[in-house]
CSV table of C-alpha atoms and ligand atoms in Angstrom, one decimal:
chain,number,residue,atom,x,y,z
A,1,MET,CA,-28.8,-17.3,-5.6
A,2,SER,CA,-29.8,-14.3,-7.4
A,3,PHE,CA,-28.5,-10.9,-7.5
A,4,PRO,CA,-31.0,-8.6,-9.3
A,5,GLY,CA,-29.9,-6.0,-11.4
A,6,ALA,CA,-26.0,-7.5,-11.1
A,7,HIS,CA,-24.2,-9.6,-13.9
A,8,VAL,CA,-22.4,-12.6,-12.4
A,9,ASP,CA,-20.5,-14.8,-14.9
A,10,ASP,CA,-21.4,-18.2,-14.9
A,11,GLY,CA,-18.0,-19.5,-14.0
A,12,ALA,CA,-17.8,-17.2,-10.6
A,13,VAL,CA,-18.2,-19.2,-7.6
A,14,ILE,CA,-20.2,-17.3,-4.9
A,15,GLY,CA,-20.0,-18.4,-1.3
A,16,ALA,CA,-22.8,-18.3,1.2
A,17,ARG,CA,-24.4,-15.0,2.3
A,18,VAL,CA,-23.0,-13.1,-0.1
A,19,THR,CA,-24.4,-9.8,-1.2
A,20,ILE,CA,-24.0,-8.1,-4.7
A,21,ALA,CA,-25.5,-4.9,-5.1
A,22,PRO,CA,-27.4,-3.6,-8.7
A,23,GLY,CA,-24.9,-2.6,-11.3
A,24,ALA,CA,-21.8,-4.9,-10.0
A,25,VAL,CA,-19.9,-7.1,-12.7
A,26,ILE,CA,-18.5,-10.4,-11.5
A,27,GLY,CA,-16.1,-11.6,-14.1
A,28,ALA,CA,-15.2,-15.2,-15.0
A,29,ASP,CA,-13.6,-17.4,-12.3
A,30,VAL,CA,-13.9,-14.9,-9.9
A,31,GLU,CA,-14.3,-16.5,-5.9
A,32,ILE,CA,-16.2,-14.5,-3.7
A,33,GLY,CA,-16.0,-16.1,0.2
A,34,ALA,CA,-18.8,-16.4,2.3
A,35,GLY,CA,-20.5,-13.6,4.1
A,36,THR,CA,-18.5,-11.0,1.8
A,37,ALA,CA,-20.5,-7.8,0.5
A,38,ILE,CA,-20.3,-6.2,-3.0
A,39,GLY,CA,-21.4,-2.8,-3.6
A,40,SER,CA,-23.2,-1.3,-6.5
A,41,ASN,CA,-21.1,-0.6,-9.8
A,42,THR,CA,-18.2,-2.4,-8.7
A,43,VAL,CA,-16.2,-4.4,-11.2
A,44,ILE,CA,-14.3,-7.8,-10.3
A,45,HIS,CA,-12.1,-8.8,-13.3
A,46,ALA,CA,-11.8,-12.3,-14.0
A,47,GLY,CA,-9.7,-14.7,-11.7
A,48,THR,CA,-10.0,-12.3,-8.4
A,49,VAL,CA,-10.2,-14.4,-5.3
A,50,ILE,CA,-12.0,-12.6,-2.5
A,51,GLY,CA,-12.0,-14.1,1.2
A,52,ALA,CA,-14.9,-14.4,3.4
A,53,ASP,CA,-16.6,-11.4,5.2
A,54,CYS,CA,-15.0,-9.0,3.1
A,55,VAL,CA,-16.7,-5.4,2.5
A,56,ILE,CA,-16.2,-4.1,-1.1
A,57,GLU,CA,-17.8,-0.5,-1.2
A,58,ASP,CA,-19.4,1.1,-4.1
A,59,CYS,CA,-17.4,1.7,-7.6
A,60,VAL,CA,-14.6,-0.2,-6.6
A,61,VAL,CA,-12.5,-2.2,-9.5
A,62,LEU,CA,-10.6,-5.3,-8.6
A,63,GLY,CA,-8.1,-7.3,-10.5
A,64,LYS,CA,-7.3,-4.4,-13.1
A,65,ARG,CA,-4.7,-5.0,-15.9
A,66,PRO,CA,-2.1,-2.5,-15.8
A,67,ARG,CA,-2.1,-0.3,-19.1
A,68,LEU,CA,1.6,0.3,-19.8
A,69,ARG,CA,3.3,2.5,-22.1
A,70,LYS,CA,5.9,0.7,-24.3
A,71,GLY,CA,9.3,0.3,-22.3
A,72,SER,CA,7.4,1.0,-19.0
A,73,SER,CA,9.5,-0.4,-16.0
A,74,ALA,CA,6.4,-1.7,-14.7
A,75,ALA,CA,6.3,-4.4,-17.3
A,76,SER,CA,7.4,-7.8,-16.0
A,77,GLY,CA,6.8,-9.9,-19.1
A,78,ALA,CA,5.2,-12.7,-16.8
A,79,PRO,CA,1.6,-13.3,-17.0
A,80,LEU,CA,-0.8,-11.6,-14.2
A,81,PRO,CA,-2.7,-14.0,-12.2
A,82,GLY,CA,-5.9,-12.6,-10.2
A,83,LEU,CA,-5.6,-10.3,-7.4
A,84,VAL,CA,-6.1,-12.3,-3.9
A,85,LEU,CA,-7.6,-10.6,-1.1
A,86,GLY,CA,-7.7,-12.3,2.2
A,87,ASP,CA,-10.9,-13.0,5.0
A,88,GLY,CA,-12.0,-9.7,6.2
A,89,VAL,CA,-10.7,-7.2,3.5
A,90,THR,CA,-12.4,-3.8,3.4
A,91,VAL,CA,-11.9,-1.9,0.0
A,92,CYS,CA,-13.6,1.5,0.1
A,93,CYS,CA,-15.5,3.4,-2.6
A,94,GLY,CA,-13.7,4.1,-6.1
A,95,ALA,CA,-10.3,2.2,-5.0
A,96,VAL,CA,-8.7,0.4,-7.8
A,97,VAL,CA,-6.7,-2.7,-6.9
A,98,TYR,CA,-4.7,-4.4,-9.7
A,99,ALA,CA,-4.3,-7.7,-10.6
A,100,ARG,CA,-1.6,-10.0,-9.1
A,101,ALA,CA,-1.5,-7.8,-5.8
A,102,VAL,CA,-1.9,-9.6,-2.4
A,103,VAL,CA,-3.8,-8.2,0.2
A,104,GLY,CA,-3.7,-9.8,4.0
A,105,ALA,CA,-6.6,-10.8,5.9
A,106,GLY,CA,-8.3,-7.5,7.8
A,107,THR,CA,-6.5,-4.8,5.6
A,108,ILE,CA,-8.5,-1.5,4.5
A,109,ILE,CA,-7.8,0.1,1.4
A,110,GLY,CA,-9.1,3.4,1.8
A,111,ASP,CA,-11.6,5.7,-0.9
A,112,GLN,CA,-9.9,6.2,-4.3
A,113,SER,CA,-6.6,4.6,-3.5
A,114,GLN,CA,-4.4,2.4,-5.9
A,115,VAL,CA,-2.7,-0.7,-5.2
A,116,ARG,CA,-0.9,-1.7,-8.2
A,117,GLU,CA,0.2,-5.0,-9.4
A,118,ARG,CA,2.6,-7.6,-7.9
A,119,SER,CA,2.6,-5.3,-4.8
A,120,VAL,CA,1.8,-7.3,-1.3
A,121,ILE,CA,0.1,-5.8,1.8
A,122,GLY,CA,0.1,-7.8,5.2
A,123,GLU,CA,-2.3,-7.9,7.4
A,124,ARG,CA,-4.6,-5.5,9.4
A,125,SER,CA,-2.6,-2.6,7.4
A,126,VAL,CA,-4.9,0.4,6.0
A,127,VAL,CA,-3.9,2.2,3.0
A,128,GLY,CA,-5.6,5.9,3.5
A,129,ARG,CA,-7.6,7.8,1.2
A,130,GLY,CA,-5.9,8.6,-2.1
A,131,SER,CA,-2.7,6.9,-1.5
A,132,CYS,CA,-0.9,4.7,-4.0
A,133,VAL,CA,1.0,1.6,-3.4
A,134,ASP,CA,2.9,1.2,-6.5
A,135,PHE,CA,3.9,-1.9,-8.5
A,136,ASP,CA,6.4,-4.5,-6.8
A,137,ALA,CA,6.2,-2.5,-3.2
A,138,ARG,CA,6.0,-4.8,-0.1
A,139,VAL,CA,4.0,-3.5,2.9
A,140,GLY,CA,4.1,-5.4,6.2
A,141,ASP,CA,1.5,-6.3,8.8
A,142,ARG,CA,-0.3,-3.4,10.9
A,143,VAL,CA,0.9,-0.5,8.6
A,144,SER,CA,-0.6,2.8,9.0
A,145,ILE,CA,-0.6,4.5,5.5
A,146,GLN,CA,-2.4,7.8,5.9
A,147,THR,CA,-3.9,10.1,3.2
A,148,ALA,CA,-2.1,10.9,0.0
A,149,VAL,CA,0.8,8.8,0.5
A,150,TYR,CA,3.1,7.8,-2.7
A,151,VAL,CA,4.6,4.2,-1.8
A,152,THR,CA,7.0,4.0,-4.8
A,153,SER,CA,7.3,0.7,-6.9
A,154,GLY,CA,9.7,-1.5,-5.0
A,155,ALA,CA,9.8,0.0,-1.9
A,156,VAL,CA,9.6,-2.1,1.3
A,157,VAL,CA,7.8,-1.0,4.2
A,158,GLU,CA,8.0,-3.3,7.3
A,159,ASP,CA,5.6,-4.1,9.7
A,160,ASP,CA,4.2,-1.2,12.2
A,161,VAL,CA,5.2,1.5,10.2
A,162,PHE,CA,3.6,4.6,10.4
A,163,LEU,CA,3.4,7.0,7.0
A,164,GLY,CA,1.8,10.3,7.8
A,165,PRO,CA,-0.3,12.2,5.2
A,166,GLY,CA,1.6,13.0,2.1
A,167,VAL,CA,4.6,11.1,2.3
A,168,VAL,CA,6.3,10.9,-1.0
A,169,MET,CA,9.0,8.1,-1.4
A,170,THR,CA,11.1,8.2,-4.9
A,171,ASN,CA,13.1,5.7,-6.5
A,172,ASP,CA,14.7,7.3,-9.7
A,173,ASP,CA,17.5,9.6,-9.4
A,174,THR,CA,17.7,10.2,-13.0
A,175,MET,CA,14.1,10.7,-13.3
A,176,GLY,CA,13.8,8.2,-16.3
A,177,ARG,CA,17.3,8.9,-17.7
A,178,HIS,CA,18.9,5.2,-17.2
A,179,PRO,CA,19.2,1.9,-19.1
A,180,LYS,CA,16.1,-0.2,-18.9
A,181,GLY,CA,16.1,-2.4,-16.1
A,182,GLU,CA,18.8,-0.3,-14.2
A,183,GLY,CA,18.8,2.8,-11.7
A,184,LEU,CA,15.8,2.2,-9.6
A,185,GLU,CA,16.4,2.2,-5.8
A,186,ALA,CA,13.6,2.2,-3.6
A,187,PRO,CA,13.6,3.2,-0.1
A,188,ILE,CA,13.2,0.9,2.7
A,189,VAL,CA,11.4,1.5,6.0
A,190,ARG,CA,11.9,-0.5,8.9
A,191,ARG,CA,9.8,-1.8,11.5
A,192,ALA,CA,8.0,0.7,13.8
A,193,ALA,CA,9.7,3.5,12.0
A,194,ARG,CA,7.2,6.9,12.1
A,195,VAL,CA,7.3,9.2,8.9
A,196,GLY,CA,6.0,12.7,9.2
A,197,GLY,CA,3.8,14.5,7.1
A,198,ALA,CA,4.8,15.7,3.7
A,199,ALA,CA,8.2,14.0,4.3
A,200,VAL,CA,10.3,13.2,1.1
A,201,LEU,CA,12.2,10.0,1.0
A,202,VAL,CA,14.8,10.0,-1.9
A,203,PRO,CA,15.9,7.0,-3.7
A,204,GLY,CA,17.7,4.1,-1.6
A,205,VAL,CA,17.3,5.5,1.7
A,206,GLU,CA,16.7,3.3,4.7
A,207,ILE,CA,15.0,4.6,7.8
A,208,GLY,CA,16.0,2.4,10.8
A,209,GLU,CA,13.7,0.3,12.9
A,210,GLU,CA,11.7,2.6,15.6
A,211,ALA,CA,13.1,5.8,13.8
A,212,PHE,CA,11.2,8.8,13.6
A,213,VAL,CA,11.1,11.4,10.6
A,214,GLY,CA,9.7,14.8,11.3
A,215,ALA,CA,7.0,16.5,9.2
A,216,GLY,CA,8.2,18.0,6.1
A,217,ALA,CA,11.8,16.3,6.6
A,218,VAL,CA,13.5,15.4,3.3
A,219,VAL,CA,15.4,12.3,4.0
A,220,SER,CA,18.6,12.3,1.8
A,221,LYS,CA,20.6,9.7,3.9
A,222,ASP,CA,20.1,6.6,5.6
A,223,VAL,CA,18.4,7.3,9.4
A,224,ALA,CA,19.6,4.8,12.1
A,225,PRO,CA,17.5,2.9,14.1
A,226,ARG,CA,15.4,5.3,16.9
A,227,ASP,CA,17.4,8.6,15.3
A,228,VAL,CA,14.7,11.4,15.1
A,229,VAL,CA,15.7,13.3,12.1
A,230,LEU,CA,14.0,16.9,11.2
A,231,GLY,CA,14.6,19.4,8.5
A,232,VAL,CA,15.7,19.8,4.7
A,233,PRO,CA,18.1,18.0,4.6
A,234,ALA,CA,17.0,15.7,7.7
A,235,ARG,CA,19.6,16.0,10.7
A,236,VAL,CA,19.3,13.9,13.8
A,237,VAL,CA,18.3,15.9,16.6
A,238,ARG,CA,17.7,13.3,19.4
A,239,GLN,CA,16.6,9.9,19.8
A,240,VAL,CA,13.5,8.2,20.1
A,241,THR,CA,12.9,7.3,24.1
A,242,ASP,CA,12.2,4.0,25.7
A,243,ALA,CA,9.0,5.5,26.7
A,244,ASP,CA,7.9,6.3,23.1
A,245,LEU,CA,9.0,2.7,21.6
A,246,LEU,CA,5.9,0.8,20.0
A,247,GLU,CA,6.1,-2.0,22.7
A,248,ARG,CA,4.9,0.8,25.3
A,249,TRP,CA,1.9,1.7,23.5
A,250,ARG,CA,0.6,-1.7,22.2
B,301,LIG,C1,9.3,16.7,15.0
B,301,LIG,C2,8.0,17.3,16.1
B,301,LIG,C3,7.4,16.2,16.5
B,301,LIG,C4,8.3,18.2,17.1
B,301,LIG,O1,9.1,18.2,18.1
B,301,LIG,P1,9.5,19.1,19.1
B,301,LIG,O2,10.7,18.5,19.9
B,301,LIG,O3,8.1,19.1,20.1
B,301,LIG,O4,9.6,20.6,18.4
B,301,LIG,P2,9.7,22.0,19.1
B,301,LIG,O5,8.6,22.2,18.6
B,301,LIG,O6,9.8,21.8,20.6
B,301,LIG,O7,10.5,22.7,18.0
B,301,LIG,C5,11.8,22.4,18.5
B,301,LIG,C6,12.8,23.1,17.3
B,301,LIG,O8,12.4,22.1,16.4
B,301,LIG,C7,12.2,23.0,15.2
B,301,LIG,N1,11.0,22.1,14.5
B,301,LIG,C8,10.2,21.4,15.1
B,301,LIG,N2,9.4,20.4,14.1
B,301,LIG,C9,10.0,20.5,12.9
B,301,LIG,C10,10.0,20.0,11.8
B,301,LIG,N3,9.2,18.8,11.6
B,301,LIG,N4,10.9,20.2,10.8
B,301,LIG,C11,12.0,21.2,10.8
B,301,LIG,N5,12.1,21.7,12.6
B,301,LIG,C12,11.4,21.6,13.3
B,301,LIG,C13,11.4,23.9,15.8
B,301,LIG,O9,11.0,25.0,14.8
B,301,LIG,C14,12.2,24.4,16.9
B,301,LIG,O10,13.2,25.0,16.4
B,301,LIG,P3,14.0,26.5,17.1
B,301,LIG,O11,14.5,25.5,18.5
B,301,LIG,O12,15.1,26.8,16.2
B,301,LIG,O13,12.9,27.3,17.9
B,301,LIG,C15,7.0,17.7,15.0
B,301,LIG,O14,7.3,18.8,14.1
B,301,LIG,C16,6.6,16.7,13.7
B,301,LIG,O15,7.4,16.6,12.7
B,301,LIG,N6,5.5,16.1,14.2
B,301,LIG,C17,5.0,14.9,13.4
B,301,LIG,C18,3.6,15.5,12.9
B,301,LIG,C19,3.0,14.3,12.0
B,301,LIG,O16,3.6,14.5,10.6
B,301,LIG,N7,2.1,13.2,12.3
B,301,LIG,C20,1.4,12.5,11.3
B,301,LIG,C21,0.2,12.3,11.5
B,301,LIG,S1,-1.0,13.7,11.8
């Protein structure tokens, strides 16, 4: 196979029908599954494993190593094996997906978004343009993360959750003034919950299954399953009706 204008390391394993555009750089031991297309000026770092029929657009970086300040809470000390992308994953222009992240089959990582090391994203989810899934976060299947969302490190976002544009999760009430390795508490968003645009989740809150958080709310206490909460601070105003449950909309 020849890929004019691209650099492909000798140790890379390239499947059938793979296309690699000019300017792409494919590192050592990278594996690219059959039918995958790699865009122009994309850099794929050593050890990255990409499934079949993926679309990796232009100017993407896959398998980036984190650059951390001394004492950063992101440091684990463990070596970082390669990034793993499942079959049919799409990574759009300018996105950066770090080493040791795992992205499930059929998921779309939007333009200029960032998926950090040791985070796991399930199948058929979407990470919207400019959003960040921070290190050690867990995102389930069929999750919709819209534009400019911050999923903080250690957060858990279960299957079928919807996070509206500009949702911000936080995980540190001290804003950095805590002993190393202590004090961080990320939110948990349970299955099929919906969080409206620009809502803020303070550290450690749990949003219950099928709950609904209105646009602009600041959630400072746990939200029970099916509660609808609005405002600053968020207060319960009603319940999600049977007719509005996800199972009615599949
Ligand atoms: C909650 C929401 C669904 C509106 O619900 P609603 O029952 O139709 O609300 P209404 O427009 O009838 O307003 C009822 C009252 O709640 C207030 N209210 C409505 N939305 C509110 C919100 N997000 N935060 C605080 N108060 C809100 C209204 O001002 C009104 O107050 P009043 O009774 O004092 O006049 C809507 O505001 C919302 O948050 N939608 C989510 C949109 C979103 O983020 N989508 C993401 C993808 S784009």
